[in-house]
Amino acid sequence: MAASMWFYVQRILVPYQIADAAVHGRPRGILSDLYPRWVGARELLVNHRDPYSAEVTREIQIGYYGRLLDPNRPNDPIDEQRFAYPVFVVFLLAPAALIPFALVKVISAWGFAFLTVLSIFWWLRALHWKPRCLVIVIFVVLTIGNFGIVFGIKLQQLSLLVGGLIAASAALLAGGHLLIAGVVLALATIKPQLVVPVAGWLLLWALSDWKQRQRFVWGFMLTEALLIGAGEFVLPGWIGRFVDGVVAYRRYTGGGSPLDSLITRTAGPLFAIALALATVAVGWRLRRVPSSSPAFPLLLAFVLAVTTVIVPMVAPYNHLLLLPAVLLIVRAWKDLWASSLACHVVCALASAAILWPWVASIGLSVVSLVVSPAVAQRAWTMPLWTSLAIPITILAVLAFQLSAILRDDPERKTMMPAANQPRT
């Protein structure tokens, strides 16, 4: 399954994109999501130029696409590849600022893959789960062979770094290292849209027991203040420039959430608001649970799953945030499957959505080898058919687990195994 996904991306998807770009005159340059951030860090720290400026944006476009985008060409990409990150991302990229990007690209791809593997172990620690070695190996292989992760590694997407930092913070919380957990989570705010929901819940959790959990708040707030202040020192007024960049990004990409894509742009935001309010209500009710409680990692996974559903961007690499949810579901699978008919149906839908990309990639790989790569390329979208359904169905399964915790029903509490009852 994992090998077929890498084969699909490397031998079917990429060749199709190259051929399609040639037919439509679409530019192809470096095409690395890390490149605009790397250029911004180099220009700010080395050449003391504003990474949000139009001049730097033009340089990024030339490198990223191979030429400047032309608004008169209807087939040109709409993403202007601006430096649309908080300026303090340059501090994390500072070691790479003086290295040629060709080398940075290789190092970052391997680094993100390694960090993703570490994330599995960090989440297992956060869940207080110690499965057998064979189970861990399967998790590692299928995670690295998941389309979203393959896609993120190929693009050197910083979402993989953010997902790793969130996992590290969760593991530190489980180990009682609250101060460092807050520091690490603050570093993850280089992508605020992915971190604000989980940071909000964890700050509420920490404030609910100030005496025991205040170190997390201090670690997070002081680190965040330091990052923002250091950013203001190297680029005064950067917050306004960043906001302008975000507004422009939403305008030229038309960013919408998975809910917007499934339910329309009118109803999607309403459902997103309702889902966010429901999450806030559940978080308020469970705000005092200790990190050792089964409810704590479950709600953490739920908040991350909600984030992937409501974040105004449809990006498969954000599915890394679903990793703790998948681990929780696998851990409690027997009890979930034996539960109510509704839960049974939702579990079946989630399983089908998750497995489909591998089924499709295996089929296309066989067709590519037996018949012709060109035939397989005509069906290149098949592994992506369930991309929108994956986070929503996983969220639905978590909702069943969370409802059992909230009802405190002894007959269904086994759907979230206790820390001292590891399952394989």
XYZ file of C-alpha atoms in Angstrom:
424
model
C 0.000 0.000 0.000
C 2.712 2.476 0.980
C 4.905 1.584 -1.997
C 2.006 1.949 -4.426
C 1.281 5.443 -3.094
C 4.866 6.582 -3.649
C 4.782 4.955 -7.107
C 1.527 6.734 -7.903
C 2.885 10.149 -6.921
C 6.276 9.696 -8.583
C 5.303 7.828 -11.761
C 1.692 8.866 -12.401
C 0.755 12.146 -10.700
C 3.985 14.087 -11.327
C 4.296 12.994 -15.013
C 0.663 13.949 -15.542
C 1.254 17.393 -14.040
C 4.326 17.917 -16.220
C 2.463 16.889 -19.374
C -0.599 18.967 -18.502
C 1.567 22.028 -17.779
C 3.291 21.665 -21.150
C -0.034 21.462 -22.985
C -1.465 24.559 -21.278
C 1.728 26.606 -21.044
C 1.643 26.487 -17.260
C 5.004 27.433 -15.655
C 6.935 24.922 -13.557
C 10.000 25.930 -11.578
C 11.223 24.769 -8.174
C 7.662 24.135 -6.940
C 8.625 23.751 -3.299
C 6.342 25.219 -0.628
C 9.433 25.849 1.482
C 11.056 28.001 -1.215
C 9.071 31.247 -0.630
C 9.765 31.011 3.102
C 13.451 30.288 2.483
C 13.748 33.284 0.140
C 11.983 35.493 2.690
C 14.325 34.360 5.479
C 17.404 34.914 3.332
C 16.320 38.336 2.146
C 15.398 39.538 5.644
C 18.289 38.099 7.643
C 21.071 38.380 5.059
C 20.065 41.233 2.751
C 17.805 43.145 5.187
C 14.894 43.347 2.747
C 11.179 43.178 3.537
C 10.023 39.614 2.688
C 6.452 40.891 2.253
C 7.449 43.426 -0.402
C 6.382 43.215 -4.039
C 10.033 43.022 -5.120
C 10.713 39.914 -3.047
C 7.411 38.401 -4.228
C 8.565 38.786 -7.832
C 11.852 37.053 -7.024
C 9.955 34.228 -5.356
C 7.703 33.799 -8.377
C 10.659 33.625 -10.755
C 12.248 30.871 -8.711
C 9.079 29.001 -7.788
C 7.415 29.038 -11.219
C 10.396 29.719 -13.455
C 8.992 33.090 -14.516
C 6.680 35.854 -13.339
C 2.985 35.070 -13.393
C 1.096 36.790 -16.188
C -2.530 37.812 -15.387
C -3.222 37.849 -19.140
C -2.556 34.116 -19.364
C -5.703 32.293 -18.218
C -3.824 29.057 -17.513
C -1.270 30.611 -15.178
C -1.541 29.591 -11.488
C -3.511 31.890 -9.194
C -1.257 31.443 -6.156
C 1.139 34.400 -6.153
C 3.445 32.605 -3.672
C 3.786 35.601 -1.378
C 5.617 35.358 1.926
C 2.334 34.805 3.800
C 3.731 33.574 7.127
C 4.392 35.337 10.444
C 7.816 36.916 10.140
C 9.219 34.897 13.034
C 9.272 31.817 10.799
C 12.616 33.209 9.617
C 14.156 32.339 12.980
C 13.367 28.662 12.475
C 14.751 28.839 8.934
C 17.803 30.920 9.836
C 20.257 27.960 9.713
C 19.233 27.332 6.091
C 19.449 30.961 4.934
C 23.060 30.653 3.733
C 22.699 27.159 2.241
C 21.847 26.691 -1.464
C 18.207 25.783 -1.823
C 18.967 22.598 -3.745
C 20.608 21.244 -0.587
C 17.908 22.725 1.674
C 15.267 20.914 -0.379
C 16.899 17.515 0.118
C 17.606 18.041 3.824
C 14.106 19.313 4.537
C 12.398 16.441 2.674
C 14.292 13.830 4.701
C 13.931 15.900 7.855
C 10.158 16.186 7.492
C 9.896 12.436 6.853
C 11.927 11.707 9.995
C 9.889 14.202 12.030
C 6.676 12.552 10.854
C 7.936 9.187 12.092
C 8.846 10.749 15.427
C 5.341 12.200 15.609
C 3.916 8.685 15.743
C 5.988 7.854 18.817
C 5.154 11.203 20.427
C 1.444 10.659 19.924
C 1.671 7.130 21.307
C 3.310 8.622 24.382
C 0.587 11.270 24.630
C -2.055 8.522 24.435
C -0.230 6.409 27.047
C -0.344 3.507 24.593
C 2.395 0.930 24.121
C 1.341 -1.361 21.266
C 3.437 -4.236 19.984
C 6.442 -3.475 17.785
C 4.720 -4.914 14.714
C 1.789 -2.548 15.207
C 4.160 0.412 15.476
C 5.963 -0.649 12.295
C 2.620 -0.794 10.464
C 1.734 2.686 11.739
C 5.080 4.050 10.545
C 4.920 2.464 7.084
C 1.315 3.477 6.398
C 1.843 7.005 7.718
C 4.869 7.562 5.482
C 2.882 5.972 2.655
C -0.192 8.152 3.198
C -0.963 10.495 0.294
C -1.085 13.624 2.443
C 2.323 12.885 3.954
C 3.860 11.914 0.597
C 2.461 15.125 -0.870
C 3.813 17.180 2.042
C 7.282 15.629 1.787
C 7.414 16.200 -1.964
C 6.479 19.864 -1.463
C 8.577 20.345 1.711
C 5.407 21.687 3.322
C 5.842 23.342 6.731
C 2.572 21.792 7.907
C 4.625 18.653 8.594
C 6.896 20.678 10.876
C 3.891 22.179 12.647
C 2.287 18.769 13.066
C 5.511 17.420 14.546
C 5.760 20.303 17.006
C 2.159 19.788 18.133
C 2.857 16.076 18.674
C 6.019 16.900 20.644
C 4.070 19.337 22.817
C 1.397 16.710 23.499
C 4.044 14.148 24.492
C 5.678 16.668 26.822
C 2.326 17.400 28.440
C 1.777 13.683 28.983
C 5.181 13.503 30.657
C 4.438 16.457 32.939
C 6.910 18.842 31.243
C 4.442 21.716 30.994
C 6.879 24.596 30.570
C 8.699 23.042 27.609
C 5.380 21.895 26.139
C 4.236 25.520 26.067
C 7.488 26.631 24.442
C 7.239 23.981 21.721
C 3.586 24.752 20.967
C 4.423 28.462 20.628
C 7.031 27.591 17.983
C 4.286 25.821 16.034
C 2.389 29.100 15.587
C 4.362 29.738 12.397
C 1.085 28.391 10.947
C -1.430 30.077 13.256
C -4.495 28.754 11.429
C -3.508 25.207 12.421
C -2.426 25.965 15.989
C -4.839 28.591 17.356
C -7.700 26.115 18.061
C -5.543 23.593 19.934
C -3.602 26.353 21.704
C -6.890 27.926 22.793
C -8.120 24.657 24.270
C -4.826 23.955 26.053
C -4.676 27.461 27.506
C -8.239 27.051 28.797
C -7.222 23.682 30.258
C -4.174 25.217 31.947
C -6.062 28.223 33.319
C -8.667 25.897 34.837
C -6.064 24.600 37.274
C -3.662 27.523 37.491
C -1.683 26.278 40.429
C -0.740 22.978 38.797
C -0.672 24.010 35.123
C 0.542 27.589 35.043
C 3.949 26.557 33.691
C 2.339 25.693 30.364
C 0.817 29.174 30.123
C 4.113 30.851 31.009
C 6.043 28.747 28.516
C 3.598 29.451 25.702
C 2.953 33.142 26.351
C 6.568 34.130 27.022
C 7.823 32.277 23.936
C 5.085 33.782 21.791
C 5.889 37.258 23.106
C 9.565 36.693 22.393
C 8.829 35.540 18.825
C 6.545 38.501 18.122
C 8.950 40.965 19.747
C 11.976 39.586 17.908
C 9.990 39.795 14.674
C 9.205 43.436 15.414
C 12.894 44.057 16.046
C 14.059 42.665 12.698
C 11.052 44.032 10.760
C 9.119 46.849 12.473
C 5.411 46.799 11.639
C 5.484 43.228 10.361
C 2.056 42.353 11.784
C 0.268 44.721 9.425
C 2.249 43.383 6.468
C 1.424 39.824 7.504
C -2.304 40.590 7.751
C -2.224 42.180 4.296
C -0.508 39.076 2.956
C -3.128 36.785 4.494
C -5.966 38.868 3.062
C -4.327 38.788 -0.358
C -3.795 35.037 -0.077
C -7.482 34.459 0.668
C -8.365 36.678 -2.289
C -6.217 35.099 -4.970
C -6.625 31.489 -3.842
C -10.286 31.760 -2.842
C -9.410 29.568 0.139
C -12.299 27.543 1.491
C -12.581 24.781 4.052
C -13.466 21.141 3.337
C -16.943 21.999 4.637
C -17.208 24.791 2.051
C -16.292 22.321 -0.701
C -18.838 19.748 0.446
C -21.760 21.912 1.520
C -21.302 25.121 -0.536
C -19.671 28.412 0.417
C -22.892 29.681 1.974
C -23.697 26.819 4.336
C -20.088 25.773 5.005
C -19.192 28.733 7.277
C -22.433 28.274 9.242
C -21.632 24.624 9.899
C -18.057 25.584 10.782
C -19.290 28.125 13.362
C -21.698 25.576 14.844
C -18.930 22.978 15.030
C -16.535 25.462 16.640
C -19.146 26.456 19.248
C -19.868 22.804 20.034
C -16.144 22.183 20.476
C -15.881 25.162 22.824
C -18.789 23.816 24.873
C -17.223 20.356 25.152
C -13.835 21.875 25.948
C -15.359 23.959 28.721
C -16.982 20.905 30.254
C -13.738 18.887 30.165
C -11.396 21.748 31.031
C -10.397 20.307 34.392
C -9.494 16.766 33.294
C -5.863 15.810 34.057
C -3.498 15.020 31.189
C -3.447 11.399 32.395
C -7.213 11.095 31.856
C -8.457 9.229 28.741
C -10.628 12.273 27.975
C -7.618 14.588 27.579
C -5.982 13.084 24.463
C -9.414 12.336 23.023
C -10.458 15.985 23.195
C -7.035 17.043 21.913
C -7.484 14.768 18.882
C -11.038 16.062 18.443
C -9.893 19.695 18.382
C -7.218 18.865 15.787
C -9.773 17.012 13.662
C -12.149 19.980 13.875
C -9.260 22.195 12.755
C -8.726 20.159 9.579
C -12.431 20.426 8.794
C -12.914 24.173 9.342
C -9.508 25.601 8.384
C -9.995 27.716 5.217
C -7.804 25.508 3.056
C -8.211 22.112 1.400
C -4.768 20.554 1.742
C -4.094 16.805 2.118
C -0.851 17.431 4.034
C -2.901 18.909 6.895
C -4.192 15.372 7.467
C -1.133 14.827 9.643
C -3.218 16.506 12.350
C -5.558 13.511 12.146
C -2.842 11.100 13.282
C -3.833 11.050 16.999
C -7.463 10.531 16.004
C -6.573 7.548 13.823
C -4.457 6.040 16.609
C -7.327 6.439 19.079
C -9.791 4.843 16.666
C -7.502 1.897 15.951
C -6.926 1.433 19.659
C -10.648 1.305 20.435
C -11.725 -0.331 17.163
C -13.208 -3.519 18.634
C -15.434 -1.575 21.015
C -16.419 0.988 18.403
C -17.359 -1.706 15.894
C -19.446 -3.520 18.492
C -21.289 -0.357 19.499
C -24.495 1.093 18.040
C -25.560 0.693 14.427
C -24.912 4.396 13.761
C -21.374 4.091 15.101
C -20.925 0.927 13.035
C -21.936 2.779 9.856
C -19.689 5.774 10.587
C -16.729 3.483 11.289
C -17.323 1.711 7.976
C -17.466 5.029 6.108
C -14.287 6.284 7.791
C -12.478 3.037 6.989
C -13.556 3.195 3.352
C -12.487 6.839 3.055
C -9.070 6.154 4.586
C -8.400 2.957 2.619
C -9.621 4.178 -0.763
C -6.485 6.194 -1.744
C -4.355 3.072 -1.275
C -6.820 0.891 -3.191
C -6.828 3.392 -6.048
C -3.037 3.822 -6.052
C -2.552 0.039 -6.190
C -4.965 -0.200 -9.114
C -3.351 2.673 -11.017
C 0.130 1.299 -10.361
C -0.856 -2.068 -11.804
C -2.448 -0.407 -14.833
C 0.660 1.720 -15.320
C 2.901 -1.347 -15.324
C 0.653 -3.686 -17.297
C -1.050 -1.428 -19.825
C 0.430 2.044 -20.179
C 1.394 4.960 -17.928
C -0.675 7.233 -20.170
C -3.812 5.206 -19.392
C -3.172 5.441 -15.664
C -2.512 9.180 -15.890
C -5.993 9.763 -17.318
C -7.395 8.526 -13.981
C -4.948 10.446 -11.801
C -7.702 11.901 -9.594
C -8.915 8.525 -8.281
C -6.800 8.429 -5.069
C -8.051 11.919 -4.197
C -11.767 11.128 -4.332
C -12.115 10.728 -0.562
C -9.778 13.547 0.519
C -12.658 15.689 1.755
C -14.442 12.770 3.407
C -11.453 11.567 5.447
C -11.363 14.350 8.097
C -15.157 14.548 8.338
C -15.708 10.809 8.846
C -12.840 10.603 11.340
C -14.352 13.532 13.234
C -17.693 11.700 13.310
C -16.092 8.590 14.841
C -14.366 10.728 17.474
C -17.726 12.313 18.263
C -19.073 8.879 19.255
C -16.087 8.302 21.527
C -16.397 11.752 23.041
C -20.130 11.408 23.625
C -19.484 8.202 25.575
C -17.005 10.041 27.802
C -19.428 12.930 28.330
C -22.302 10.641 29.232
C -20.033 8.720 31.597
C -21.793 5.527 30.609
C -19.876 2.584 32.149
C -21.055 0.219 29.430
C -19.409 2.339 26.752
C -16.396 3.764 28.535
C -14.369 0.909 27.074
C -14.595 2.762 23.759
C -11.753 4.876 25.173
C -9.397 2.365 26.841
C -7.720 3.463 30.052
C -4.008 4.206 30.130
C -3.259 0.994 31.988
C -5.162 -1.132 29.455
C -3.019 -1.057 26.288
C -4.559 -2.603 23.202
C -3.141 -3.874 19.962
